[in-house]
Amino acid sequence: MNNMPDIPRFHGNSNWQAIAAELMEPGHMGCPGCGASLSMRHALKVLGPKTIVVMPACCWAIIAGGQPTTALDVPLLHTPFAVAAAVAGGVRQALAAQGENETTVLTWAGDGGTFDIGLQGISGAAERQEDIIYVCYDNEAYMNTGIQQSSATPPGAWTTTTPTGKDFRYAKKDILAIIKAHNPAYLASATIAYPDDFYAKFEKAKTARGFRFLHVLAACPSGWKIASQDALKVTRMAVDSGVFPLVEMAADGNLVQTVKPAKRIPVADYLKAQGRFSKITAEEIEIWQENVDKVWMTPEKINQKNG
Ligand SMILES: Cc1ncc(C[n+]2csc(CCOP(=O)(O)OP(=O)(O)O)c2C)c(N)n1
Ligand SMILES: [Mg+2]
């Protein structure tokens, strides 16, 4: 594809040496180019072997392998769709009752399980400051059941339930603003297409105590209608266009941008790289670009929007 930036490499990150152990085995059931699979692999490298993964229904529940097999070298607990955050809080409290305070309890859920179906449980866990890390890997639709629209699906994107593109009036739900309103211990957006930033944020989430939330953009080649080898590049374009800013919550509670793209690209380049946006009109692209320009490109404006 044209206008595709190169993927950044690890820049001699000292952490990289210490966290090289693989906790995800080959032979998993992820599709080629699956951003969610790659994100789990690298998240576990940071979080380490003392991690328990709690997972609702989602693609990852399949990627991990059918019972009794598992692609993960850490314990994995499958839960019903709506309750992953509540179950993770319970697991953490059970460990604490046994005097075990080192193990990280990680909820790993899709956008459907987070933005829609699990939202009440997340709100409760955040309000109680359950000592867990909640990761939403966001591939922007219910992918496991065949690419249905979720409230994380961006406007104009094709899904099987919105075959002419999601109605442009319905914007993607602002999950960071919702979680921020709960005063979490740590809050950030991340993507493995910017690996240094991804690693730094998982490190911070690991050391913080209380409710921690990471919103991870994860490309789905089938759902986004892109070639599997372009998955990381397209994800990187989401950041470089300002559609998916990389931010974290600073000590004063405001969101600050952690990666400023070296070269800003037009939103149109990001959208046109994906078949799912083939029905979007020029006018809609213009509106999207204006919204990105207004809201997302500077930390001050992010604060304005969410503060
Ligand atoms: C209560 C309930 N409703 C529906 C389903 C069917 N279901 C399983 S996975 C899934 C899609 C999940 O979407 P998302 O959370 O975005 O994760 P992804 O599949 O995209 O990784 C659905 C609808 C279910 N397992 N339980
Ligand atoms: Mg999804």
XYZ file of C-alpha atoms and ligand atoms in Angstrom:
334
model
C 0.000 0.000 0.000
C 1.080 3.592 -0.575
C 1.866 6.055 2.210
C 2.571 3.277 4.674
C 5.000 4.307 7.408
C 7.616 1.844 8.671
C 7.002 0.101 11.965
C 9.302 1.357 14.744
C 11.738 -1.119 16.285
C 12.657 -1.478 19.922
C 15.221 1.190 20.701
C 17.514 -0.751 23.003
C 14.869 -0.511 25.707
C 16.596 -1.863 28.822
C 13.357 -3.501 29.962
C 13.381 -5.608 26.841
C 16.313 -7.654 28.172
C 14.518 -8.560 31.370
C 11.169 -9.384 29.869
C 12.062 -11.501 26.884
C 10.474 -14.693 28.269
C 7.652 -15.975 26.091
C 4.458 -16.755 27.992
C 2.405 -17.343 24.844
C 3.088 -20.507 22.911
C 3.022 -21.006 19.138
C 0.065 -23.014 17.883
C -2.537 -20.592 19.196
C -5.651 -20.024 17.094
C -5.240 -16.346 16.195
C -5.589 -15.342 12.539
C -2.497 -14.101 10.690
C -1.978 -10.423 11.523
C -4.303 -10.526 14.556
C -3.459 -7.464 16.666
C -5.057 -8.978 19.744
C -2.723 -12.008 19.636
C 0.380 -9.865 19.302
C -0.812 -7.563 22.084
C -1.286 -10.473 24.505
C 2.125 -11.890 23.663
C 3.867 -8.622 24.505
C 1.650 -7.724 27.453
C 2.602 -11.004 29.136
C 6.283 -10.361 28.479
C 5.913 -7.260 30.655
C 3.550 -8.682 33.267
C 5.517 -11.912 33.707
C 4.661 -15.419 34.909
C 2.922 -14.283 38.082
C -0.177 -13.300 36.168
C -3.679 -14.760 36.139
C -5.748 -13.928 33.058
C -9.518 -13.566 33.396
C -11.353 -13.526 30.081
C -14.964 -13.191 28.947
C -16.325 -14.481 25.628
C -14.325 -12.895 22.782
C -11.955 -13.955 19.988
C -9.246 -14.462 22.573
C -11.298 -17.132 24.327
C -10.841 -19.104 21.086
C -7.288 -17.978 20.345
C -6.190 -19.444 23.681
C -7.251 -22.916 22.493
C -10.069 -25.283 23.415
C -10.131 -26.827 26.874
C -7.933 -28.577 28.050
C -5.301 -26.984 25.793
C -4.051 -23.424 26.234
C -1.568 -21.242 24.387
C -0.750 -19.335 27.567
C 1.813 -20.343 30.162
C -0.154 -18.547 32.871
C -3.508 -19.548 34.422
C -6.539 -18.530 32.373
C -10.069 -18.283 33.723
C -12.959 -18.059 31.241
C -16.023 -16.159 32.423
C -19.484 -15.342 31.065
C -19.562 -12.222 28.921
C -20.733 -9.595 31.404
C -18.741 -10.449 34.502
C -15.016 -10.516 33.713
C -14.184 -7.419 35.791
C -16.187 -8.705 38.756
C -14.577 -12.158 38.578
C -11.085 -10.632 38.346
C -11.792 -8.554 41.461
C -12.900 -11.697 43.254
C -9.788 -13.622 42.193
C -7.582 -10.775 43.435
C -9.386 -10.620 46.767
C -9.152 -14.398 47.191
C -5.397 -14.195 46.608
C -5.104 -11.340 49.105
C -7.008 -13.388 51.683
C -4.261 -16.005 51.316
C -1.582 -13.334 51.790
C -0.606 -13.435 48.113
C -0.183 -9.859 46.958
C 2.281 -10.184 44.091
C 0.270 -11.898 41.380
C -1.193 -9.577 38.760
C -4.813 -10.291 37.932
C -5.447 -9.260 34.349
C -8.848 -8.974 32.719
C -8.429 -9.319 28.951
C -11.609 -8.464 27.084
C -12.753 -7.299 23.660
C -14.565 -4.078 22.853
C -17.980 -5.760 22.865
C -17.274 -7.169 26.336
C -16.053 -3.766 27.512
C -17.875 -0.903 25.765
C -21.219 -2.747 25.757
C -21.844 -5.959 27.644
C -19.390 -5.754 30.558
C -19.651 -2.033 31.209
C -21.668 -2.260 34.423
C -19.206 -4.769 35.918
C -16.254 -2.576 34.947
C -17.909 0.440 36.538
C -18.420 -1.486 39.767
C -14.871 -2.837 39.819
C -13.439 0.634 39.112
C -15.614 2.250 41.762
C -14.446 -0.334 44.330
C -10.833 0.176 43.184
C -10.428 -3.553 42.652
C -6.694 -4.173 42.407
C -6.685 -5.449 38.821
C -5.471 -4.489 35.364
C -8.325 -4.361 32.857
C -7.227 -4.476 29.221
C -9.744 -3.845 26.478
C -8.282 -5.002 23.184
C -10.368 -3.037 20.769
C -10.790 -4.447 17.260
C -13.872 -2.262 16.851
C -16.578 -4.922 16.410
C -17.850 -8.284 17.689
C -15.318 -10.184 15.613
C -15.582 -13.665 17.111
C -19.221 -14.043 16.099
C -18.757 -12.675 12.580
C -18.057 -8.921 12.644
C -21.160 -7.345 14.177
C -21.234 -3.656 15.112
C -20.358 -2.681 18.693
C -20.357 0.755 20.287
C -16.606 0.817 19.592
C -17.219 0.512 15.840
C -16.218 3.811 14.250
C -18.739 5.767 12.191
C -18.850 4.762 8.531
C -17.296 1.329 9.060
C -18.850 -1.714 7.395
C -19.914 -4.607 9.618
C -22.252 -7.541 8.895
C -25.027 -5.817 10.865
C -24.315 -2.436 9.224
C -23.555 -3.541 5.661
C -23.641 -0.029 4.217
C -21.420 1.340 6.982
C -22.244 2.327 10.565
C -24.503 5.382 10.559
C -22.242 8.403 10.706
C -24.320 10.020 13.466
C -23.223 7.346 15.929
C -19.723 8.129 17.100
C -17.475 5.639 18.834
C -18.126 5.617 22.579
C -15.453 7.514 24.531
C -14.379 4.699 26.846
C -11.418 6.607 28.311
C -13.729 9.424 29.444
C -16.078 6.883 31.037
C -13.307 5.113 32.953
C -11.629 8.415 33.839
C -14.831 9.487 35.568
C -14.191 6.609 38.012
C -10.814 7.988 39.101
C -8.763 4.879 38.222
C -5.256 4.237 39.568
C -3.929 4.173 35.999
C -5.486 4.822 32.614
C -3.920 4.787 29.159
C -4.398 4.002 25.500
C -1.771 1.913 23.737
C -1.000 -0.158 20.681
C 1.724 -2.652 19.925
C 2.324 -0.700 16.687
C 4.152 1.731 19.024
C 5.986 -0.925 21.060
C 8.133 1.249 23.363
C 5.074 3.188 24.473
C 3.113 -0.080 24.882
C 5.836 -1.605 27.067
C 6.207 1.535 29.208
C 2.467 1.672 29.857
C 2.175 -2.017 30.809
C 5.125 -1.507 33.190
C 3.326 1.399 34.846
C 0.089 -0.543 35.038
C 1.958 -3.461 36.618
C 3.467 -1.339 39.395
C 0.406 0.764 40.186
C -2.137 -0.512 42.735
C -5.904 -0.221 42.407
C -8.043 -0.289 39.277
C -5.947 0.095 36.141
C -7.338 0.287 32.609
C -5.601 0.042 29.235
C -7.422 0.648 25.972
C -5.445 -1.221 23.299
C -6.254 -0.735 19.623
C -5.827 -4.124 17.924
C -6.288 -4.551 14.182
C -8.476 -7.386 12.861
C -7.516 -8.061 9.218
C -10.805 -9.898 8.436
C -13.023 -7.290 10.067
C -11.103 -4.264 8.856
C -10.700 -5.774 5.382
C -6.958 -5.305 5.225
C -4.122 -7.655 4.297
C -2.744 -9.460 7.344
C 0.771 -8.178 6.661
C -0.521 -4.579 6.833
C -2.166 -4.913 10.260
C 0.540 -3.153 12.257
C 1.069 -0.470 9.659
C -2.636 0.358 9.521
C -2.788 0.461 13.343
C 0.144 2.841 13.320
C -1.744 5.039 10.860
C -4.607 5.277 13.392
C -2.146 6.954 15.754
C -0.371 9.043 13.128
C -3.659 10.455 11.821
C -4.873 11.360 15.324
C -7.802 8.931 15.140
C -6.357 6.900 18.051
C -4.159 9.173 20.183
C -1.741 7.500 22.582
C -2.426 9.037 25.991
C -2.160 8.307 29.692
C -3.585 9.835 32.833
C -1.065 12.098 34.546
C -0.770 12.619 38.318
C -3.149 15.578 38.128
C -5.800 13.312 36.604
C -5.611 14.784 33.104
C -4.925 12.786 29.965
C -1.647 13.672 28.272
C -0.378 12.548 24.901
C 2.611 10.186 25.239
C 3.480 9.817 21.555
C 3.443 12.738 19.196
C 3.507 11.304 15.665
C 6.653 12.408 13.837
C 4.564 13.174 10.801
C 0.841 13.676 10.975
C -1.050 11.969 8.155
C -4.558 12.793 6.866
C -7.427 10.790 8.379
C -8.356 9.905 4.777
C -5.123 7.908 4.406
C -6.025 5.774 7.420
C -9.595 5.221 6.248
C -8.701 4.490 2.631
C -6.198 1.836 3.707
C -9.135 -0.300 4.931
C -11.887 -2.012 2.957
C -14.381 -1.549 5.823
C -14.543 2.177 5.046
C -15.155 1.733 1.310
C -18.687 3.199 1.618
C -17.665 6.332 3.524
C -18.312 9.597 1.651
C -15.868 12.454 1.045
C -18.031 14.709 3.203
C -17.934 12.227 6.101
C -14.164 12.002 5.845
C -14.013 15.793 6.008
C -16.177 15.876 9.140
C -13.978 13.208 10.721
C -10.837 15.180 9.893
C -12.356 18.345 11.398
C -13.273 16.483 14.584
C -9.763 15.072 14.914
C -8.274 18.508 14.322
C -10.537 20.082 16.926
C -10.280 17.576 19.690
C -7.460 15.138 19.616
C -4.139 16.450 18.448
C -2.897 18.320 21.510
C -2.879 17.296 25.168
C -4.607 20.559 26.070
C -7.492 19.710 23.803
C -7.698 16.164 25.107
C -7.965 17.644 28.593
C -10.681 19.955 27.384
C -12.670 17.091 25.996
C -12.336 14.730 28.925
C -11.629 17.025 31.860
C -24.219 -13.375 26.901
C -23.570 -13.727 25.589
N -24.000 -13.124 24.467
C -23.412 -13.407 23.286
C -22.386 -14.302 23.215
C -21.762 -14.635 21.867
N -20.463 -14.010 21.692
C -19.327 -14.671 21.990
S -17.942 -13.802 21.618
C -18.867 -12.533 20.997
C -18.190 -11.347 20.376
C -17.301 -10.598 21.343
O -16.902 -9.371 20.791
P -15.736 -8.575 21.461
O -15.948 -8.468 22.919
O -15.566 -7.299 20.720
O -14.462 -9.511 21.239
P -13.883 -10.025 19.809
O -14.689 -11.215 19.430
O -14.035 -8.915 18.838
O -12.475 -10.377 20.073
C -20.241 -12.793 21.131
C -21.312 -11.873 20.675
C -21.959 -14.917 24.419
N -20.923 -15.774 24.428
N -22.558 -14.600 25.592
Mg -14.154 -6.844 19.267
